[in-house]
Amino acid sequence: MRTFINVQDIGPLDKAMAEAFEIKNDRYKYQHLGKNKTLMMIFFNNSLRTRLSTQKAAMNMGMNVIVLDVNAGAWKLETERGVIMDGDKSEHLLEAIPVMGCYCDIIGVRSFAGLTDRDYDYAETVLQQFIKYSGRPVFAMETATVHPLQAFADLITIKEWQTHPRPLPTGRGVYTSVGSTEAEGNYSPPSQGGVGGGSSKVVLTWAPHCRSLPQAVPNSFAQWMLADPDIDLVITHPEGYELDPQFVAGARVEYDQRKAFEGADFIYAKNWSNPGVTNPADYGKITCNDRSWTVDTEHMSWTNNGKFMHCLPVRRNLIVTDDVIESPNSLVIPEAANREISCSVVLKRMLEALQ
Amino acid sequence: MRTFINVQDIGPLDKAMAEAFEIKNDRYKYQHLGKNKTLMMIFFNNSLRTRLSTQKAAMNMGMNVIVLDVNAGAWKLETERGVIMDGDKSEHLLEAIPVMGCYCDIIGVRSFAGLTDRDYDYAETVLQQFIKYSGRPVFAMETATVHPLQAFADLITIKEWQTHPRPLPTGRGVYTSVGSTEAEGNYSPPSQGGVGGGSSKVVLTWAPHCRSLPQAVPNSFAQWMLADPDIDLVITHPEGYELDPQFVAGARVEYDQRKAFEGADFIYAKNWSNPGVTNPADYGKITCNDRSWTVDTEHMSWTNNGKFMHCLPVRRNLIVTDDVIESPNSLVIPEAANREISCSVVLKRMLEALQ
Amino acid sequence: MRTFINVQDIGPLDKAMAEAFEIKNDRYKYQHLGKNKTLMMIFFNNSLRTRLSTQKAAMNMGMNVIVLDVNAGAWKLETERGVIMDGDKSEHLLEAIPVMGCYCDIIGVRSFAGLTDRDYDYAETVLQQFIKYSGRPVFAMETATVHPLQAFADLITIKEWQTHPRPLPTGRGVYTSVGSTEAEGNYSPPSQGGVGGGSSKVVLTWAPHCRSLPQAVPNSFAQWMLADPDIDLVITHPEGYELDPQFVAGARVEYDQRKAFEGADFIYAKNWSNPGVTNPADYGKITCNDRSWTVDTEHMSWTNNGKFMHCLPVRRNLIVTDDVIESPNSLVIPEAANREISCSVVLKRMLEALQ
């Protein structure tokens, strides 16, 4: 595997799931693959979950890790030829990126959408420059339009509860202790191959937020859900918030949130700013602030005892109420814990290709 | 061991000392314990000594290390339920802390006192949130009111010189070359168990400073000294600077610095701001700036050829004169070097509890 | 080896080259040397190439690495004795540096020239303090006046092409894929010992720049080239830009850039600010901005099919044109890749001295 951006990059999902559960049962099984291999994590934007889980996954795989924080303001690379570089850009990407590639074996890139220039964001300019010029396998650690490590972790989580429903014990104390604390070896994975248990209705629902957020998470989530034949995806959002067709073509869109929620097995809440699909001038703007979309217990009562999911960080009582996120049906912490697993599989694949 | 905050957490001191000297003789002896275990160091405040010595100790124990610098200004976690999070707080502690716990096995927390709200500081709010919600063993890397890794290192240092007096060679050149440079294997520990050599008089003395400093170091130092039956602790400070009874109950306080110093074997100098014990309104303030408290050669002449100690960083000629800190009796560099040892013991204990 | 600052520190160059090529063929051969040894990298200034390549080299050698970013503004160490430290300096170097030495085995220091006080810069004050007070072997990761890891990498690169000319394939795509990607084991080093192939004319040429830059790179480059009997060094620059005699004594200086380039095998371009040798008041200033010095294809046509070199980052069309830096004769990426090799040799030497 040379790039990890879209769901197609991971190949057949049942095989990817089987690897995920194998690694979850024995996180250090493939540690030999990473010996004397170096991961370079390049952050153009802040990160908490991605930074920590990716570092952990790389260490699980026996890799060395170099973390590079690029102050977005300082990263002024010249990209044109012929320019006399006597301004504020001190290096050309044609030197900077190959040099980074010299000192590592695999590169992870984090770079958010600017949310002002749709074409620039959706061209994934920074990510593509690394792919083209670094000479190394490259994976997205959330970029302008995709967050595949999150979507992969979400799919792992859905498979765990879809085929092997284990209600979490109730109570806030327990809410906080789930995650990767589950003793390894005792962990019971879903049926062989990780796929099975029949079809589930999964609802991706927009929810309100006070700031403009990218579409990376919903884009990748939709793409991954649509790739799984055992998942029936419904997307619900206010009119005008249509996601880009390259990610959601073929998905069912239901503008009535209640109708969408009816009979759902999994509710995946997320805010995103206007994708500018129906009106390009709206790109990156907040064109709806309807707080009736906040997921509360009444919303969840419409579902089929649905599980609640969110990629975190989450603004409580804006995206979701305290009661719902702390309920036994909330999977937010297991989702986060599975970030270590999805990234381990990606690194395993890339390391295997380097052997 | 699940937490390391107070002296009680380490159990019998003679056993802890024996482990410290065992590790000092062979720093990598317990490296197998940390294989595939990850320490997460979370800094809400800057750190030099603690950052370096803790990282070194973790690597001695064979652990992986993730360092997370949380810009104190940016770490605006919501802590209440029911709040609509549409302000500047982007995450709730009930999500943030369990997620951090997902990606590691042990957590170290650094968070200074704000020195404005005594109740908030002495409740150790940040530290307690990590203990309650992370699901992981947690140790203090200096928090609002305690610095147990320093106090443990100080006790190790006192034991080394108490039972095994080895005057340091004179001269500044030598002053700078002591520390952990001592060849391992040649290191000669104190009598078995690390305790012995009879009783020593240890004086904790306040000294002037130009900025408001927390009470974490004197609090923990007093607590650890009081726990050792072979140490006779005297605390001396200007009236009004009384330390919190939870740390110093039972200690002898002597407001006359000269009387306190007479016959002392060890002088431990430190500034702290007003603890607000006698007058809560004074909490965190500088209510005395009497420079006659600066430890100079005349002060040291009152002692029993006493050793000089300070946790560093130290402001020279305010806390202590150049002559005293550079004298053969100064133990400041060996103290700092022992930070690696105290932290190694703490990690060893926590790792053993995880096996 | 206790220090690595000047070319003399590395001993006979043929032996150093032989070690470099041995390590380039098997980067992990000496990994046992670094077991349980810790490198501390201390940055007073930003760094990309040096940070990444040094970390990679240390991991190649099996070392643990601690990276310490010292905000240059915050690093206000008192250096005098007798000062009452009640100002903005919170620590004395006589404590700070020995403490850093406590927690590591080898120290790398990065500290740029201030370019205002020539005497201070050329005294290498910060670097010398670490050498004197840390108790550890110290190497320069570019300091005020030297950049020996770069010069060593440059010499390795020249040796590779001098004795074993392998024209790079043409085309930009290939330009970006060279470097350390060359499969190990297939790498074919120069003739035994790394020295041979007869004499080469190497030209160090000044080129214009829009900002004041230090003289560290040209100083070290000249020093290393002059130490190699198979290299005929010519330095060319505008009058007034004479480099410090301690680095260039014995070098041929040619003020006519065209005459200098004639017959050259290697062109090493670099800007530096006025070294203040002929006029101390000019130190650190830009006293020439003649853009006819920019290396373009016409310049290269004067050479003996010369290779183009630059330490990077480079401002295109100011130092060198796009065409030249992207030509098959450009060695800028292989040079950067060899930074990992030169640093590996330095660490190997220092680790051997610690065994």
mmCIF file of C-alpha atoms in Angstrom, chain C residues 68-320:
data_model
loop_
_atom_site.group_PDB
_atom_site.id
_atom_site.type_symbol
_atom_site.label_atom_id
_atom_site.label_comp_id
_atom_site.label_asym_id
_atom_site.label_seq_id
_atom_site.Cartn_x
_atom_site.Cartn_y
_atom_site.Cartn_z
ATOM 1 C CA LEU C 68 14.722 19.962 23.866
ATOM 2 C CA ASP C 69 13.509 23.144 22.191
ATOM 3 C CA VAL C 70 14.804 26.115 24.091
ATOM 4 C CA ASN C 71 12.951 29.226 23.166
ATOM 5 C CA ALA C 72 15.843 31.497 22.498
ATOM 6 C CA GLY C 73 14.022 34.346 24.220
ATOM 7 C CA ALA C 74 13.373 32.280 27.322
ATOM 8 C CA TRP C 75 16.900 30.962 27.654
ATOM 9 C CA LYS C 76 18.187 33.705 29.811
ATOM 10 C CA LEU C 77 20.922 32.048 31.779
ATOM 11 C CA GLU C 78 22.965 34.064 34.162
ATOM 12 C CA THR C 79 26.636 33.592 33.392
ATOM 13 C CA GLU C 80 28.293 35.894 35.919
ATOM 14 C CA ARG C 81 29.070 35.198 39.558
ATOM 15 C CA GLY C 82 28.045 37.628 42.267
ATOM 16 C CA VAL C 83 24.902 38.828 40.533
ATOM 17 C CA ILE C 84 21.748 38.967 42.648
ATOM 18 C CA MET C 85 19.430 37.099 40.308
ATOM 19 C CA ASP C 86 16.261 39.071 40.873
ATOM 20 C CA GLY C 87 15.757 39.972 37.206
ATOM 21 C CA ASP C 88 14.617 37.994 34.194
ATOM 22 C CA LYS C 89 17.260 35.291 34.394
ATOM 23 C CA SER C 90 15.887 32.404 36.381
ATOM 24 C CA GLU C 91 18.849 30.059 36.295
ATOM 25 C CA HIS C 92 22.620 30.137 36.237
ATOM 26 C CA LEU C 93 24.459 28.193 33.567
ATOM 27 C CA LEU C 94 26.527 26.527 36.270
ATOM 28 C CA GLU C 95 23.403 24.679 37.353
ATOM 29 C CA ALA C 96 21.455 24.408 34.089
ATOM 30 C CA ILE C 97 24.096 22.776 31.931
ATOM 31 C CA PRO C 98 25.397 20.171 34.394
ATOM 32 C CA VAL C 99 21.791 19.140 35.058
ATOM 33 C CA MET C 100 21.157 18.536 31.361
ATOM 34 C CA GLY C 101 24.312 16.452 31.334
ATOM 35 C CA CYS C 102 22.872 14.296 34.136
ATOM 36 C CA TYR C 103 20.172 12.820 31.931
ATOM 37 C CA CYS C 104 22.045 11.943 28.756
ATOM 38 C CA ASP C 105 25.254 10.538 27.338
ATOM 39 C CA ILE C 106 25.881 12.807 24.357
ATOM 40 C CA ILE C 107 24.705 16.373 23.634
ATOM 41 C CA GLY C 108 24.055 18.065 20.288
ATOM 42 C CA VAL C 109 23.748 21.869 20.312
ATOM 43 C CA ARG C 110 22.115 24.157 17.752
ATOM 44 C CA SER C 111 22.679 27.864 18.258
ATOM 45 C CA PHE C 112 22.881 30.423 15.483
ATOM 46 C CA ALA C 113 25.000 33.507 15.257
ATOM 47 C CA GLY C 114 23.350 36.695 16.448
ATOM 48 C CA LEU C 115 25.228 38.547 13.677
ATOM 49 C CA THR C 116 25.577 41.706 15.729
ATOM 50 C CA ASP C 117 28.528 40.968 18.025
ATOM 51 C CA ARG C 118 31.326 39.348 16.046
ATOM 52 C CA ASP C 119 33.455 38.536 19.069
ATOM 53 C CA TYR C 120 30.585 36.859 20.890
ATOM 54 C CA ASP C 121 29.631 34.812 17.828
ATOM 55 C CA TYR C 122 33.176 33.753 16.963
ATOM 56 C CA ALA C 123 33.872 32.815 20.592
ATOM 57 C CA GLU C 124 31.092 30.192 20.207
ATOM 58 C CA THR C 125 29.954 31.133 23.700
ATOM 59 C CA VAL C 126 26.930 28.827 24.011
ATOM 60 C CA LEU C 127 28.685 25.803 22.518
ATOM 61 C CA GLN C 128 31.749 26.293 24.714
ATOM 62 C CA GLN C 129 29.598 26.520 27.839
ATOM 63 C CA PHE C 130 28.135 23.108 27.050
ATOM 64 C CA ILE C 131 31.585 21.646 26.439
ATOM 65 C CA LYS C 132 32.935 23.083 29.665
ATOM 66 C CA TYR C 133 30.044 22.384 32.026
ATOM 67 C CA SER C 134 27.953 19.476 30.776
ATOM 68 C CA GLY C 135 30.431 16.713 31.459
ATOM 69 C CA ARG C 136 29.352 15.082 28.174
ATOM 70 C CA PRO C 137 30.651 14.788 24.619
ATOM 71 C CA VAL C 138 29.219 17.672 22.599
ATOM 72 C CA PHE C 139 28.748 18.124 18.865
ATOM 73 C CA ALA C 140 27.679 21.158 16.860
ATOM 74 C CA MET C 141 24.334 20.919 15.055
ATOM 75 C CA GLU C 142 25.175 24.241 13.352
ATOM 76 C CA THR C 143 26.377 26.807 15.783
ATOM 77 C CA ALA C 144 27.396 30.442 15.454
ATOM 78 C CA THR C 145 30.364 29.851 13.169
ATOM 79 C CA VAL C 146 30.470 26.173 12.154
ATOM 80 C CA HIS C 147 28.292 23.466 10.628
ATOM 81 C CA PRO C 148 30.554 20.425 10.535
ATOM 82 C CA LEU C 149 27.801 17.820 10.041
ATOM 83 C CA GLN C 150 26.942 19.609 6.792
ATOM 84 C CA ALA C 151 30.538 19.908 5.644
ATOM 85 C CA PHE C 152 31.173 16.248 6.412
ATOM 86 C CA ALA C 153 28.057 15.286 4.413
ATOM 87 C CA ASP C 154 29.228 17.514 1.586
ATOM 88 C CA LEU C 155 32.599 15.818 1.510
ATOM 89 C CA ILE C 156 30.935 12.387 1.454
ATOM 90 C CA THR C 157 28.846 13.560 -1.506
ATOM 91 C CA ILE C 158 31.833 14.922 -3.383
ATOM 92 C CA LYS C 159 33.716 11.683 -2.818
ATOM 93 C CA GLU C 160 30.805 9.695 -4.206
ATOM 94 C CA TRP C 161 30.674 11.665 -7.413
ATOM 95 C CA GLN C 162 34.395 12.420 -7.628
ATOM 96 C CA THR C 163 35.506 8.834 -7.772
ATOM 97 C CA HIS C 164 32.426 7.187 -9.090
ATOM 98 C CA PRO C 165 30.628 9.531 -11.408
ATOM 99 C CA ARG C 166 27.057 8.437 -11.861
ATOM 100 C CA PRO C 167 25.059 11.055 -13.723
ATOM 101 C CA LEU C 168 21.585 11.263 -12.274
ATOM 102 C CA PRO C 169 18.758 10.409 -14.648
ATOM 103 C CA THR C 170 17.185 13.508 -16.061
ATOM 104 C CA GLY C 171 13.779 14.937 -15.324
ATOM 105 C CA ARG C 172 12.120 16.499 -12.317
ATOM 106 C CA GLY C 173 10.353 13.322 -11.278
ATOM 107 C CA VAL C 174 13.675 11.668 -10.757
ATOM 108 C CA TYR C 175 15.156 14.728 -9.126
ATOM 109 C CA THR C 176 12.740 14.246 -6.308
ATOM 110 C CA SER C 177 13.203 10.534 -5.854
ATOM 111 C CA VAL C 178 16.916 10.418 -5.280
ATOM 112 C CA GLY C 179 18.430 10.565 -1.855
ATOM 113 C CA SER C 180 18.402 7.781 0.662
ATOM 114 C CA THR C 181 15.871 5.831 -1.358
ATOM 115 C CA GLU C 182 18.690 4.015 -3.001
ATOM 116 C CA ALA C 183 18.268 0.407 -1.944
ATOM 117 C CA GLU C 184 20.842 -0.524 0.651
ATOM 118 C CA GLY C 185 23.044 -3.382 -0.350
ATOM 119 C CA ASN C 186 22.922 -2.187 -3.934
ATOM 120 C CA TYR C 187 24.730 0.941 -2.998
ATOM 121 C CA SER C 188 28.128 0.981 -4.561
ATOM 122 C CA PRO C 189 30.637 3.050 -2.632
ATOM 123 C CA PRO C 190 33.669 4.739 -4.098
ATOM 124 C CA SER C 191 37.011 3.039 -4.194
ATOM 125 C CA GLN C 192 38.210 1.574 -0.909
ATOM 126 C CA GLY C 193 38.811 4.197 1.661
ATOM 127 C CA GLY C 194 36.615 6.626 -0.106
ATOM 128 C CA VAL C 195 39.470 8.697 -1.339
ATOM 129 C CA GLY C 196 40.894 8.501 -4.792
ATOM 130 C CA GLY C 197 39.868 9.329 -8.294
ATOM 131 C CA GLY C 198 42.382 12.081 -8.585
ATOM 132 C CA SER C 199 42.066 15.734 -7.786
ATOM 133 C CA SER C 200 38.881 17.786 -8.272
ATOM 134 C CA LYS C 201 38.385 21.504 -8.509
ATOM 135 C CA VAL C 202 35.747 22.557 -5.977
ATOM 136 C CA VAL C 203 34.450 26.121 -6.034
ATOM 137 C CA LEU C 204 32.722 27.718 -3.079
ATOM 138 C CA THR C 205 30.775 30.622 -4.519
ATOM 139 C CA TRP C 206 28.940 33.385 -2.728
ATOM 140 C CA ALA C 207 25.453 34.073 -4.109
ATOM 141 C CA PRO C 208 22.977 36.837 -3.304
ATOM 142 C CA HIS C 209 20.262 36.595 -0.675
ATOM 143 C CA CYS C 210 17.629 38.887 0.765
ATOM 144 C CA ARG C 211 18.430 38.250 4.420
ATOM 145 C CA SER C 212 21.535 38.306 6.591
ATOM 146 C CA LEU C 213 22.850 34.774 6.932
ATOM 147 C CA PRO C 214 25.634 33.396 9.140
ATOM 148 C CA GLN C 215 29.014 32.200 7.870
ATOM 149 C CA ALA C 216 28.772 28.792 9.535
ATOM 150 C CA VAL C 217 28.261 26.767 6.351
ATOM 151 C CA PRO C 218 31.007 28.387 4.223
ATOM 152 C CA ASN C 219 33.404 28.380 7.189
ATOM 153 C CA SER C 220 33.062 24.649 7.741
ATOM 154 C CA PHE C 221 32.888 23.815 4.042
ATOM 155 C CA ALA C 222 36.180 25.600 3.395
ATOM 156 C CA GLN C 223 37.818 24.004 6.416
ATOM 157 C CA TRP C 224 36.823 20.488 5.329
ATOM 158 C CA MET C 225 37.742 20.944 1.677
ATOM 159 C CA LEU C 226 41.148 22.345 2.591
ATOM 160 C CA ALA C 227 41.811 19.265 4.711
ATOM 161 C CA ASP C 228 41.438 16.930 1.724
ATOM 162 C CA PRO C 229 44.572 16.661 -0.418
ATOM 163 C CA ASP C 230 42.533 15.535 -3.435
ATOM 164 C CA ILE C 231 40.512 18.719 -3.499
ATOM 165 C CA ASP C 232 41.610 21.970 -5.062
ATOM 166 C CA LEU C 233 39.428 24.611 -3.383
ATOM 167 C CA VAL C 234 38.749 28.014 -4.895
ATOM 168 C CA ILE C 235 36.596 30.552 -3.062
ATOM 169 C CA THR C 236 34.864 33.265 -4.995
ATOM 170 C CA HIS C 237 32.882 36.175 -3.581
ATOM 171 C CA PRO C 238 32.548 39.933 -3.913
ATOM 172 C CA GLU C 239 35.348 41.929 -2.378
ATOM 173 C CA GLY C 240 34.720 42.580 1.297
ATOM 174 C CA TYR C 241 33.145 39.165 1.914
ATOM 175 C CA GLU C 242 36.428 37.517 2.944
ATOM 176 C CA LEU C 243 35.873 34.604 5.329
ATOM 177 C CA ASP C 244 37.667 34.312 8.645
ATOM 178 C CA PRO C 245 41.302 33.221 8.241
ATOM 179 C CA GLN C 246 40.945 30.531 10.907
ATOM 180 C CA PHE C 247 38.774 28.652 8.395
ATOM 181 C CA VAL C 248 40.169 29.640 5.008
ATOM 182 C CA ALA C 249 43.890 30.215 5.535
ATOM 183 C CA GLY C 250 45.654 28.795 2.498
ATOM 184 C CA ALA C 251 42.608 28.833 0.242
ATOM 185 C CA ARG C 252 42.764 30.445 -3.154
ATOM 186 C CA VAL C 253 40.385 33.407 -3.421
ATOM 187 C CA GLU C 254 39.288 34.579 -6.860
ATOM 188 C CA TYR C 255 37.090 37.665 -7.022
ATOM 189 C CA ASP C 256 36.169 37.023 -10.653
ATOM 190 C CA GLN C 257 33.379 34.454 -10.456
ATOM 191 C CA ARG C 258 33.811 33.372 -14.077
ATOM 192 C CA LYS C 259 37.499 32.692 -13.668
ATOM 193 C CA ALA C 260 36.755 30.724 -10.521
ATOM 194 C CA PHE C 261 34.148 28.574 -12.280
ATOM 195 C CA GLU C 262 36.348 27.706 -15.238
ATOM 196 C CA GLY C 263 37.158 24.003 -15.180
ATOM 197 C CA ALA C 264 35.338 23.401 -11.888
ATOM 198 C CA ASP C 265 34.131 19.891 -11.083
ATOM 199 C CA PHE C 266 31.875 20.982 -8.220
ATOM 200 C CA ILE C 267 30.137 24.298 -7.594
ATOM 201 C CA TYR C 268 29.069 24.846 -3.989
ATOM 202 C CA ALA C 269 26.809 27.897 -3.776
ATOM 203 C CA LYS C 270 25.977 29.676 -0.547
ATOM 204 C CA ASN C 271 25.122 33.115 0.648
ATOM 205 C CA TRP C 272 26.757 34.566 3.710
ATOM 206 C CA SER C 273 26.585 37.993 5.244
ATOM 207 C CA ASN C 274 29.661 40.143 5.566
ATOM 208 C CA PRO C 275 32.102 38.345 7.906
ATOM 209 C CA GLY C 276 33.554 41.619 9.104
ATOM 210 C CA VAL C 277 37.104 40.490 8.420
ATOM 211 C CA THR C 278 38.147 43.470 6.314
ATOM 212 C CA ASN C 279 35.832 45.917 8.050
ATOM 213 C CA PRO C 280 34.572 44.878 11.501
ATOM 214 C CA ALA C 281 31.735 47.409 11.319
ATOM 215 C CA ASP C 282 30.247 45.458 8.397
ATOM 216 C CA TYR C 283 29.856 42.250 10.426
ATOM 217 C CA GLY C 284 26.554 40.514 9.699
ATOM 218 C CA LYS C 285 25.503 43.111 7.146
ATOM 219 C CA ILE C 286 24.501 42.718 3.511
ATOM 220 C CA THR C 287 27.088 44.819 1.698
ATOM 221 C CA CYS C 288 26.529 43.344 -1.747
ATOM 222 C CA ASN C 289 23.369 42.395 -3.552
ATOM 223 C CA ASP C 290 24.771 41.796 -7.003
ATOM 224 C CA ARG C 291 22.410 39.364 -8.691
ATOM 225 C CA SER C 292 24.864 38.570 -11.439
ATOM 226 C CA TRP C 293 26.292 36.098 -8.889
ATOM 227 C CA THR C 294 23.148 33.915 -9.076
ATOM 228 C CA VAL C 295 24.227 30.542 -10.478
ATOM 229 C CA ASP C 296 22.488 29.927 -13.780
ATOM 230 C CA THR C 297 23.071 27.696 -16.788
ATOM 231 C CA GLU C 298 25.516 30.148 -18.264
ATOM 232 C CA HIS C 299 27.573 30.010 -15.077
ATOM 233 C CA MET C 300 27.516 26.218 -15.170
ATOM 234 C CA SER C 301 28.595 26.226 -18.823
ATOM 235 C CA TRP C 302 31.959 27.667 -17.685
ATOM 236 C CA THR C 303 32.644 24.548 -15.596
ATOM 237 C CA ASN C 304 33.954 21.091 -16.426
ATOM 238 C CA ASN C 305 30.414 19.628 -16.539
ATOM 239 C CA GLY C 306 30.375 20.602 -12.860
ATOM 240 C CA LYS C 307 27.981 19.257 -10.255
ATOM 241 C CA PHE C 308 25.860 21.794 -8.407
ATOM 242 C CA MET C 309 25.690 21.695 -4.593
ATOM 243 C CA HIS C 310 23.873 23.649 -1.894
ATOM 244 C CA CYS C 311 23.176 22.790 1.749
ATOM 245 C CA LEU C 312 19.483 23.786 1.562
ATOM 246 C CA PRO C 313 17.135 25.472 2.190
ATOM 247 C CA VAL C 314 17.792 27.435 -0.957
ATOM 248 C CA ARG C 315 16.051 30.478 -2.409
ATOM 249 C CA ARG C 316 15.615 29.681 -6.065
ATOM 250 C CA ASN C 317 16.437 32.247 -8.720
ATOM 251 C CA LEU C 318 18.381 34.200 -6.125
ATOM 252 C CA ILE C 319 21.068 31.649 -5.240
ATOM 253 C CA VAL C 320 20.466 29.360 -8.212
#
